[in-house]
Amino acid sequence: MPAEIRVFPCLQDNIGALVRDPATGACAAIDAPEEGPILKALEEAGWRLTDILVTHRHRDHVEGIEGLKRRFGCRVVAPAKAAGEVPGMDETVREGDTVRVGALSAEVWETPGHCRDHIAYWFAEDGALFAGDTIFTLGCGRVMESTFEEMWTSLSRFARLPDAARVYSGHDYTISNARFALAADPDNAALKARAAEAERAKAEGRFLIPSTIGEEKATNPFLRAGDPAVARAVGKEGAEPGAVFQALREWKNRF
Ligand SMILES: [Zn+2]
C-alpha cells in the first residue's frame, strides 16, 4: 500500500512531514521542528507517531523530539555523523542503510553540503524524497560545513532520480528563491510560470512542497548549473557545472 504523507508549516518557515504506512499504522515524522504543529497534524489525521527520522542535527529540525518522544515513546533515527548531537537518538544510520516505517522502507543517502551530517531519506517504492535542507523548491541549502563540490555531488544525485519523484524539503523559501532564480535564469519560461504559481499559492495560503525532480530540473537554477544560460549569468561560460554551482550559491548568499 502506498505511503500516506502530510506536510504542514512549523516554526517560522520550516516544513513538517508525516509519513504513514496504512498497512501497519506506523507513522514517522521527518524531523521534528516543533511539537505543537506535529501533534495537531497527527490529531487531525488520527495517526499515532512511532518514529522520527532526522535529516540533520540543526536545532530547527530537532527541537520537538524530546516532547514527542516523552508522549509517544517513538524511535528516533538520526545520522551517524550527528551522533551525540541529536536529543533522544535511538539508532544511527549512514549511507546505504535502510530504514523501515512499518512496511515502508527508505534508503539513507548521505548528502553533505548544508552540513557534514546531512542525510536524505528516499522512499523508492513511493517515489518520495525527504531532502531536509539539501534542496528546496527553486533553491538549495546554504553550504555551511562541507565543500561546494560535496553539495554539488549531493544535488546531482537527486537530479538522477526519476522526474516524477516528489521532493519534500525542510523549509519553504519558495518566494525568495523564485526571486533569485529569475535573476539567474531570466529567459526560462518554465521558471517564470512557476514563480507566478508560487505567488498564487502564497496568496492562497499554500506552499509548493512537495515539488518534483522534473520541475526542479526545469526551474531550479542550482540543478541547472550545467545549462549554458545559467553559466553565462554567473560569468562562468564553459566552466564545469560544479564551478557554476559554487558561483551561483555565492551569489545567492549576497542576493
Ligand atoms: Zn539546517
PDB file of C-alpha atoms and ligand atoms in Angstrom:
ATOM      1  CA  MET A   1       0.000   0.000   0.000  1.00  0.00           C
ATOM      2  CA  PRO A   2       1.335   3.449  -0.846  1.00  0.00           C
ATOM      3  CA  ALA A   3       2.526   5.751   1.920  1.00  0.00           C
ATOM      4  CA  GLU A   4       0.213   8.455   3.224  1.00  0.00           C
ATOM      5  CA  ILE A   5       2.053  11.754   3.525  1.00  0.00           C
ATOM      6  CA  ARG A   6       1.077  15.059   5.130  1.00  0.00           C
ATOM      7  CA  VAL A   7       3.044  18.305   5.147  1.00  0.00           C
ATOM      8  CA  PHE A   8       2.428  21.394   7.270  1.00  0.00           C
ATOM      9  CA  PRO A   9       4.278  24.529   8.385  1.00  0.00           C
ATOM     10  CA  CYS A  10       6.284  24.649  11.636  1.00  0.00           C
ATOM     11  CA  LEU A  11       8.224  27.442  13.358  1.00  0.00           C
ATOM     12  CA  GLN A  12       8.939  30.407  11.066  1.00  0.00           C
ATOM     13  CA  ASP A  13       9.472  28.692   7.710  1.00  0.00           C
ATOM     14  CA  ASN A  14      10.145  25.010   8.439  1.00  0.00           C
ATOM     15  CA  ILE A  15       8.011  22.303   6.864  1.00  0.00           C
ATOM     16  CA  GLY A  16       6.973  19.322   8.947  1.00  0.00           C
ATOM     17  CA  ALA A  17       6.133  15.997   7.296  1.00  0.00           C
ATOM     18  CA  LEU A  18       4.425  12.811   8.426  1.00  0.00           C
ATOM     19  CA  VAL A  19       4.749   9.542   6.502  1.00  0.00           C
ATOM     20  CA  ARG A  20       2.384   6.734   7.418  1.00  0.00           C
ATOM     21  CA  ASP A  21       2.152   3.116   6.397  1.00  0.00           C
ATOM     22  CA  PRO A  22      -1.576   2.381   6.078  1.00  0.00           C
ATOM     23  CA  ALA A  23      -0.967  -1.367   6.392  1.00  0.00           C
ATOM     24  CA  THR A  24       0.532  -1.254   9.891  1.00  0.00           C
ATOM     25  CA  GLY A  25      -0.331   2.250  11.122  1.00  0.00           C
ATOM     26  CA  ALA A  26       3.366   3.031  11.656  1.00  0.00           C
ATOM     27  CA  CYS A  27       3.939   6.749  11.244  1.00  0.00           C
ATOM     28  CA  ALA A  28       7.170   8.733  11.044  1.00  0.00           C
ATOM     29  CA  ALA A  29       7.801  12.429  11.394  1.00  0.00           C
ATOM     30  CA  ILE A  30      10.585  13.610   9.130  1.00  0.00           C
ATOM     31  CA  ASP A  31      12.490  15.848  11.546  1.00  0.00           C
ATOM     32  CA  ALA A  32      10.730  17.430  14.498  1.00  0.00           C
ATOM     33  CA  PRO A  33      10.936  21.189  14.102  1.00  0.00           C
ATOM     34  CA  GLU A  34       8.138  21.943  16.569  1.00  0.00           C
ATOM     35  CA  GLU A  35       5.997  19.727  18.772  1.00  0.00           C
ATOM     36  CA  GLY A  36       2.676  21.631  18.549  1.00  0.00           C
ATOM     37  CA  PRO A  37       2.077  21.537  14.776  1.00  0.00           C
ATOM     38  CA  ILE A  38       3.181  17.881  14.622  1.00  0.00           C
ATOM     39  CA  LEU A  39       0.691  16.956  17.358  1.00  0.00           C
ATOM     40  CA  LYS A  40      -2.010  18.890  15.564  1.00  0.00           C
ATOM     41  CA  ALA A  41      -1.290  17.143  12.255  1.00  0.00           C
ATOM     42  CA  LEU A  42      -1.340  13.742  13.967  1.00  0.00           C
ATOM     43  CA  GLU A  43      -4.603  14.539  15.679  1.00  0.00           C
ATOM     44  CA  GLU A  44      -6.285  15.804  12.512  1.00  0.00           C
ATOM     45  CA  ALA A  45      -5.296  12.656  10.659  1.00  0.00           C
ATOM     46  CA  GLY A  46      -5.975  10.315  13.570  1.00  0.00           C
ATOM     47  CA  TRP A  47      -2.423   8.948  13.349  1.00  0.00           C
ATOM     48  CA  ARG A  48      -0.058   7.824  16.101  1.00  0.00           C
ATOM     49  CA  LEU A  49       3.638   8.652  15.940  1.00  0.00           C
ATOM     50  CA  THR A  50       6.012   5.670  16.008  1.00  0.00           C
ATOM     51  CA  ASP A  51       9.232   7.103  14.555  1.00  0.00           C
ATOM     52  CA  ILE A  52      11.168  10.309  13.987  1.00  0.00           C
ATOM     53  CA  LEU A  53      13.634  10.314  11.095  1.00  0.00           C
ATOM     54  CA  VAL A  54      16.147  13.129  11.465  1.00  0.00           C
ATOM     55  CA  THR A  55      17.847  14.620   8.396  1.00  0.00           C
ATOM     56  CA  HIS A  56      20.454  16.687  10.258  1.00  0.00           C
ATOM     57  CA  ARG A  57      21.290  17.997  13.675  1.00  0.00           C
ATOM     58  CA  HIS A  58      20.370  21.693  13.283  1.00  0.00           C
ATOM     59  CA  ARG A  59      18.229  22.965  16.136  1.00  0.00           C
ATOM     60  CA  ASP A  60      15.217  23.863  13.995  1.00  0.00           C
ATOM     61  CA  HIS A  61      14.969  20.207  12.905  1.00  0.00           C
ATOM     62  CA  VAL A  62      15.274  18.507  16.297  1.00  0.00           C
ATOM     63  CA  GLU A  63      13.623  20.864  18.795  1.00  0.00           C
ATOM     64  CA  GLY A  64      10.384  18.886  19.009  1.00  0.00           C
ATOM     65  CA  ILE A  65      11.985  15.468  19.544  1.00  0.00           C
ATOM     66  CA  GLU A  66      12.094  15.311  23.335  1.00  0.00           C
ATOM     67  CA  GLY A  67       8.452  16.242  23.875  1.00  0.00           C
ATOM     68  CA  LEU A  68       7.232  13.848  21.179  1.00  0.00           C
ATOM     69  CA  LYS A  69       9.374  11.032  22.496  1.00  0.00           C
ATOM     70  CA  ARG A  70       8.026  11.515  26.029  1.00  0.00           C
ATOM     71  CA  ARG A  71       4.477  11.410  24.714  1.00  0.00           C
ATOM     72  CA  PHE A  72       4.727   8.552  22.186  1.00  0.00           C
ATOM     73  CA  GLY A  73       7.887   6.656  23.139  1.00  0.00           C
ATOM     74  CA  CYS A  74       8.766   6.809  19.442  1.00  0.00           C
ATOM     75  CA  ARG A  75      12.057   5.627  17.959  1.00  0.00           C
ATOM     76  CA  VAL A  76      14.482   8.366  16.912  1.00  0.00           C
ATOM     77  CA  VAL A  77      16.688   7.636  13.905  1.00  0.00           C
ATOM     78  CA  ALA A  78      19.457  10.108  13.132  1.00  0.00           C
ATOM     79  CA  PRO A  79      22.621  10.396  11.054  1.00  0.00           C
ATOM     80  CA  ALA A  80      25.628   8.547  12.470  1.00  0.00           C
ATOM     81  CA  LYS A  81      27.676  11.664  11.767  1.00  0.00           C
ATOM     82  CA  ALA A  82      25.471  13.617  14.179  1.00  0.00           C
ATOM     83  CA  ALA A  83      25.909  11.047  16.982  1.00  0.00           C
ATOM     84  CA  GLY A  84      25.681  12.720  20.377  1.00  0.00           C
ATOM     85  CA  GLU A  85      24.215  15.899  18.870  1.00  0.00           C
ATOM     86  CA  VAL A  86      20.583  14.865  18.381  1.00  0.00           C
ATOM     87  CA  PRO A  87      18.429  14.591  21.518  1.00  0.00           C
ATOM     88  CA  GLY A  88      16.805  11.232  22.213  1.00  0.00           C
ATOM     89  CA  MET A  89      18.630   9.422  19.420  1.00  0.00           C
ATOM     90  CA  ASP A  90      18.000   5.637  19.457  1.00  0.00           C
ATOM     91  CA  GLU A  91      19.550   4.489  16.198  1.00  0.00           C
ATOM     92  CA  THR A  92      22.138   5.935  13.884  1.00  0.00           C
ATOM     93  CA  VAL A  93      22.202   5.402  10.138  1.00  0.00           C
ATOM     94  CA  ARG A  94      24.620   6.018   7.331  1.00  0.00           C
ATOM     95  CA  GLU A  95      24.892   5.775   3.555  1.00  0.00           C
ATOM     96  CA  GLY A  96      23.303   2.604   2.200  1.00  0.00           C
ATOM     97  CA  ASP A  97      21.266   1.768   5.309  1.00  0.00           C
ATOM     98  CA  THR A  98      17.560   1.011   5.025  1.00  0.00           C
ATOM     99  CA  VAL A  99      15.074   2.483   7.487  1.00  0.00           C
ATOM    100  CA  ARG A 100      11.675   0.848   7.856  1.00  0.00           C
ATOM    101  CA  VAL A 101       8.478   2.579   8.870  1.00  0.00           C
ATOM    102  CA  GLY A 102       6.089  -0.338   9.218  1.00  0.00           C
ATOM    103  CA  ALA A 103       6.145  -1.959   5.782  1.00  0.00           C
ATOM    104  CA  LEU A 104       7.531   1.177   4.084  1.00  0.00           C
ATOM    105  CA  SER A 105      11.228   1.419   3.508  1.00  0.00           C
ATOM    106  CA  ALA A 106      13.629   4.268   2.866  1.00  0.00           C
ATOM    107  CA  GLU A 107      17.198   4.284   1.643  1.00  0.00           C
ATOM    108  CA  VAL A 108      19.563   6.530   3.545  1.00  0.00           C
ATOM    109  CA  TRP A 109      21.642   8.826   1.359  1.00  0.00           C
ATOM    110  CA  GLU A 110      24.431  10.870   2.884  1.00  0.00           C
ATOM    111  CA  THR A 111      24.096  14.297   1.287  1.00  0.00           C
ATOM    112  CA  PRO A 112      26.769  16.543   2.826  1.00  0.00           C
ATOM    113  CA  GLY A 113      26.871  20.191   1.814  1.00  0.00           C
ATOM    114  CA  HIS A 114      24.477  22.119   4.026  1.00  0.00           C
ATOM    115  CA  CYS A 115      26.241  20.404   6.947  1.00  0.00           C
ATOM    116  CA  ARG A 116      28.567  17.439   7.328  1.00  0.00           C
ATOM    117  CA  ASP A 117      25.992  15.079   8.894  1.00  0.00           C
ATOM    118  CA  HIS A 118      23.120  15.697   6.456  1.00  0.00           C
ATOM    119  CA  ILE A 119      21.197  12.691   5.157  1.00  0.00           C
ATOM    120  CA  ALA A 120      18.156  12.269   2.923  1.00  0.00           C
ATOM    121  CA  TYR A 121      15.532   9.510   3.048  1.00  0.00           C
ATOM    122  CA  TRP A 122      14.496   8.069  -0.332  1.00  0.00           C
ATOM    123  CA  PHE A 123      11.292   6.014  -0.208  1.00  0.00           C
ATOM    124  CA  ALA A 124      11.893   4.431  -3.617  1.00  0.00           C
ATOM    125  CA  GLU A 125       8.656   2.468  -3.824  1.00  0.00           C
ATOM    126  CA  ASP A 126       6.642   5.582  -3.063  1.00  0.00           C
ATOM    127  CA  GLY A 127       8.833   7.862  -5.175  1.00  0.00           C
ATOM    128  CA  ALA A 128       9.234  10.259  -2.240  1.00  0.00           C
ATOM    129  CA  LEU A 129      12.464  12.005  -1.285  1.00  0.00           C
ATOM    130  CA  PHE A 130      12.779  13.712   2.090  1.00  0.00           C
ATOM    131  CA  ALA A 131      15.623  16.045   1.364  1.00  0.00           C
ATOM    132  CA  GLY A 132      15.887  18.187   4.505  1.00  0.00           C
ATOM    133  CA  ASP A 133      17.905  21.319   3.830  1.00  0.00           C
ATOM    134  CA  THR A 134      19.819  19.995   0.826  1.00  0.00           C
ATOM    135  CA  ILE A 135      17.353  21.081  -1.852  1.00  0.00           C
ATOM    136  CA  PHE A 136      14.388  23.445  -1.638  1.00  0.00           C
ATOM    137  CA  THR A 137      11.677  24.284  -4.135  1.00  0.00           C
ATOM    138  CA  LEU A 138      13.587  26.555  -6.567  1.00  0.00           C
ATOM    139  CA  GLY A 139      16.659  26.640  -4.325  1.00  0.00           C
ATOM    140  CA  CYS A 140      19.144  24.761  -2.173  1.00  0.00           C
ATOM    141  CA  GLY A 141      20.544  24.951   1.346  1.00  0.00           C
ATOM    142  CA  ARG A 142      23.436  27.148   2.346  1.00  0.00           C
ATOM    143  CA  VAL A 143      26.772  25.391   2.172  1.00  0.00           C
ATOM    144  CA  MET A 144      27.927  25.634   5.770  1.00  0.00           C
ATOM    145  CA  GLU A 145      30.340  22.878   6.731  1.00  0.00           C
ATOM    146  CA  SER A 146      31.157  20.885   3.630  1.00  0.00           C
ATOM    147  CA  THR A 147      32.652  21.926   0.318  1.00  0.00           C
ATOM    148  CA  PHE A 148      30.695  23.309  -2.634  1.00  0.00           C
ATOM    149  CA  GLU A 149      31.869  20.229  -4.508  1.00  0.00           C
ATOM    150  CA  GLU A 150      30.214  17.938  -1.951  1.00  0.00           C
ATOM    151  CA  MET A 151      26.975  19.908  -2.118  1.00  0.00           C
ATOM    152  CA  TRP A 152      27.039  19.761  -5.908  1.00  0.00           C
ATOM    153  CA  THR A 153      27.548  15.986  -5.740  1.00  0.00           C
ATOM    154  CA  SER A 154      24.567  15.660  -3.376  1.00  0.00           C
ATOM    155  CA  LEU A 155      22.316  17.738  -5.647  1.00  0.00           C
ATOM    156  CA  SER A 156      23.488  15.902  -8.771  1.00  0.00           C
ATOM    157  CA  ARG A 157      22.490  12.659  -7.151  1.00  0.00           C
ATOM    158  CA  PHE A 158      18.952  13.979  -6.617  1.00  0.00           C
ATOM    159  CA  ALA A 159      18.869  15.078 -10.253  1.00  0.00           C
ATOM    160  CA  ARG A 160      19.333  11.466 -11.346  1.00  0.00           C
ATOM    161  CA  LEU A 161      16.098  10.384  -9.652  1.00  0.00           C
ATOM    162  CA  PRO A 162      13.048   9.910 -11.904  1.00  0.00           C
ATOM    163  CA  ASP A 163      11.353  13.162 -12.949  1.00  0.00           C
ATOM    164  CA  ALA A 164       8.192  12.124 -11.127  1.00  0.00           C
ATOM    165  CA  ALA A 165       9.987  11.718  -7.770  1.00  0.00           C
ATOM    166  CA  ARG A 166       8.373  14.003  -5.204  1.00  0.00           C
ATOM    167  CA  VAL A 167      10.731  16.225  -3.245  1.00  0.00           C
ATOM    168  CA  TYR A 168       9.851  17.154   0.324  1.00  0.00           C
ATOM    169  CA  SER A 169      12.196  19.810   1.639  1.00  0.00           C
ATOM    170  CA  GLY A 170      12.673  21.136   5.145  1.00  0.00           C
ATOM    171  CA  HIS A 171      11.804  24.804   4.550  1.00  0.00           C
ATOM    172  CA  ASP A 172       9.506  26.907   2.454  1.00  0.00           C
ATOM    173  CA  TYR A 173      11.674  29.680   0.997  1.00  0.00           C
ATOM    174  CA  THR A 174       9.956  29.467  -2.374  1.00  0.00           C
ATOM    175  CA  ILE A 175       9.112  33.140  -2.873  1.00  0.00           C
ATOM    176  CA  SER A 176      12.627  34.430  -2.137  1.00  0.00           C
ATOM    177  CA  ASN A 177      14.139  31.505  -4.043  1.00  0.00           C
ATOM    178  CA  ALA A 178      11.976  32.383  -7.052  1.00  0.00           C
ATOM    179  CA  ARG A 179      13.261  35.959  -6.979  1.00  0.00           C
ATOM    180  CA  PHE A 180      16.846  34.756  -7.135  1.00  0.00           C
ATOM    181  CA  ALA A 181      16.074  32.079  -9.735  1.00  0.00           C
ATOM    182  CA  LEU A 182      14.566  34.716 -12.042  1.00  0.00           C
ATOM    183  CA  ALA A 183      17.736  36.805 -11.722  1.00  0.00           C
ATOM    184  CA  ALA A 184      19.962  33.823 -12.512  1.00  0.00           C
ATOM    185  CA  ASP A 185      17.844  32.341 -15.300  1.00  0.00           C
ATOM    186  CA  PRO A 186      15.742  35.226 -16.666  1.00  0.00           C
ATOM    187  CA  ASP A 187      14.778  33.700 -20.022  1.00  0.00           C
ATOM    188  CA  ASN A 188      13.443  30.430 -18.603  1.00  0.00           C
ATOM    189  CA  ALA A 189       9.725  30.333 -19.462  1.00  0.00           C
ATOM    190  CA  ALA A 190       9.025  27.334 -17.206  1.00  0.00           C
ATOM    191  CA  LEU A 191      10.613  29.217 -14.309  1.00  0.00           C
ATOM    192  CA  LYS A 192       8.511  32.322 -14.949  1.00  0.00           C
ATOM    193  CA  ALA A 193       5.354  30.239 -14.886  1.00  0.00           C
ATOM    194  CA  ARG A 194       6.441  28.520 -11.698  1.00  0.00           C
ATOM    195  CA  ALA A 195       7.345  31.803  -9.956  1.00  0.00           C
ATOM    196  CA  ALA A 196       3.847  33.061 -10.780  1.00  0.00           C
ATOM    197  CA  GLU A 197       2.394  29.829  -9.432  1.00  0.00           C
ATOM    198  CA  ALA A 198       4.387  30.292  -6.207  1.00  0.00           C
ATOM    199  CA  GLU A 199       2.932  33.794  -5.771  1.00  0.00           C
ATOM    200  CA  ARG A 200      -0.583  32.453  -6.318  1.00  0.00           C
ATOM    201  CA  ALA A 201      -0.002  29.639  -3.838  1.00  0.00           C
ATOM    202  CA  LYS A 202       1.239  32.087  -1.224  1.00  0.00           C
ATOM    203  CA  ALA A 203      -1.774  34.352  -1.695  1.00  0.00           C
ATOM    204  CA  GLU A 204      -3.985  31.315  -1.105  1.00  0.00           C
ATOM    205  CA  GLY A 205      -2.045  30.185   1.974  1.00  0.00           C
ATOM    206  CA  ARG A 206      -0.498  27.172   0.202  1.00  0.00           C
ATOM    207  CA  PHE A 207       3.120  26.285  -0.499  1.00  0.00           C
ATOM    208  CA  LEU A 208       4.806  24.386  -3.339  1.00  0.00           C
ATOM    209  CA  ILE A 209       6.005  21.387  -1.341  1.00  0.00           C
ATOM    210  CA  PRO A 210       6.299  18.670  -2.477  1.00  0.00           C
ATOM    211  CA  SER A 211       7.904  19.605  -5.721  1.00  0.00           C
ATOM    212  CA  THR A 212       9.121  17.049  -8.249  1.00  0.00           C
ATOM    213  CA  ILE A 213      12.594  16.332  -9.574  1.00  0.00           C
ATOM    214  CA  GLY A 214      11.331  17.097 -13.091  1.00  0.00           C
ATOM    215  CA  GLU A 215      10.076  20.530 -12.016  1.00  0.00           C
ATOM    216  CA  GLU A 216      13.308  21.282 -10.164  1.00  0.00           C
ATOM    217  CA  LYS A 217      15.450  20.204 -13.124  1.00  0.00           C
ATOM    218  CA  ALA A 218      13.480  22.586 -15.331  1.00  0.00           C
ATOM    219  CA  THR A 219      13.388  25.596 -12.999  1.00  0.00           C
ATOM    220  CA  ASN A 220      15.801  25.369 -10.043  1.00  0.00           C
ATOM    221  CA  PRO A 221      18.968  27.260 -11.037  1.00  0.00           C
ATOM    222  CA  PHE A 222      21.098  25.124  -8.703  1.00  0.00           C
ATOM    223  CA  LEU A 223      20.150  21.970 -10.608  1.00  0.00           C
ATOM    224  CA  ARG A 224      20.633  23.862 -13.881  1.00  0.00           C
ATOM    225  CA  ALA A 225      24.293  24.720 -13.279  1.00  0.00           C
ATOM    226  CA  GLY A 226      25.104  22.622 -16.360  1.00  0.00           C
ATOM    227  CA  ASP A 227      22.960  24.843 -18.587  1.00  0.00           C
ATOM    228  CA  PRO A 228      24.923  27.356 -20.696  1.00  0.00           C
ATOM    229  CA  ALA A 229      22.420  30.166 -19.984  1.00  0.00           C
ATOM    230  CA  VAL A 230      22.884  29.773 -16.223  1.00  0.00           C
ATOM    231  CA  ALA A 231      26.686  29.549 -16.604  1.00  0.00           C
ATOM    232  CA  ARG A 232      26.593  32.775 -18.614  1.00  0.00           C
ATOM    233  CA  ALA A 233      24.564  34.518 -15.906  1.00  0.00           C
ATOM    234  CA  VAL A 234      27.394  33.984 -13.400  1.00  0.00           C
ATOM    235  CA  GLY A 235      30.164  34.745 -15.907  1.00  0.00           C
ATOM    236  CA  LYS A 236      31.301  31.090 -15.999  1.00  0.00           C
ATOM    237  CA  GLU A 237      30.607  30.134 -19.588  1.00  0.00           C
ATOM    238  CA  GLY A 238      32.273  26.818 -20.439  1.00  0.00           C
ATOM    239  CA  ALA A 239      33.150  26.064 -16.789  1.00  0.00           C
ATOM    240  CA  GLU A 240      32.394  22.765 -15.054  1.00  0.00           C
ATOM    241  CA  PRO A 241      28.864  22.641 -13.580  1.00  0.00           C
ATOM    242  CA  GLY A 242      30.383  22.346 -10.082  1.00  0.00           C
ATOM    243  CA  ALA A 243      32.149  25.691 -10.526  1.00  0.00           C
ATOM    244  CA  VAL A 244      28.969  27.267 -11.895  1.00  0.00           C
ATOM    245  CA  PHE A 245      27.093  25.890  -8.890  1.00  0.00           C
ATOM    246  CA  GLN A 246      29.601  27.475  -6.498  1.00  0.00           C
ATOM    247  CA  ALA A 247      29.332  30.865  -8.223  1.00  0.00           C
ATOM    248  CA  LEU A 248      25.529  30.653  -8.087  1.00  0.00           C
ATOM    249  CA  ARG A 249      25.482  29.704  -4.400  1.00  0.00           C
ATOM    250  CA  GLU A 250      27.911  32.527  -3.513  1.00  0.00           C
ATOM    251  CA  TRP A 251      25.771  35.000  -5.483  1.00  0.00           C
ATOM    252  CA  LYS A 252      22.648  33.810  -3.688  1.00  0.00           C
ATOM    253  CA  ASN A 253      24.366  34.400  -0.318  1.00  0.00           C
ATOM    254  CA  ARG A 254      24.794  38.059  -1.268  1.00  0.00           C
ATOM    255  CA  PHE A 255      21.445  38.403  -3.062  1.00  0.00           C
TER     256      PHE A 255
HETATM  257 ZN    ZN B   1      19.689  23.134   8.564  1.00  0.00          ZN
END
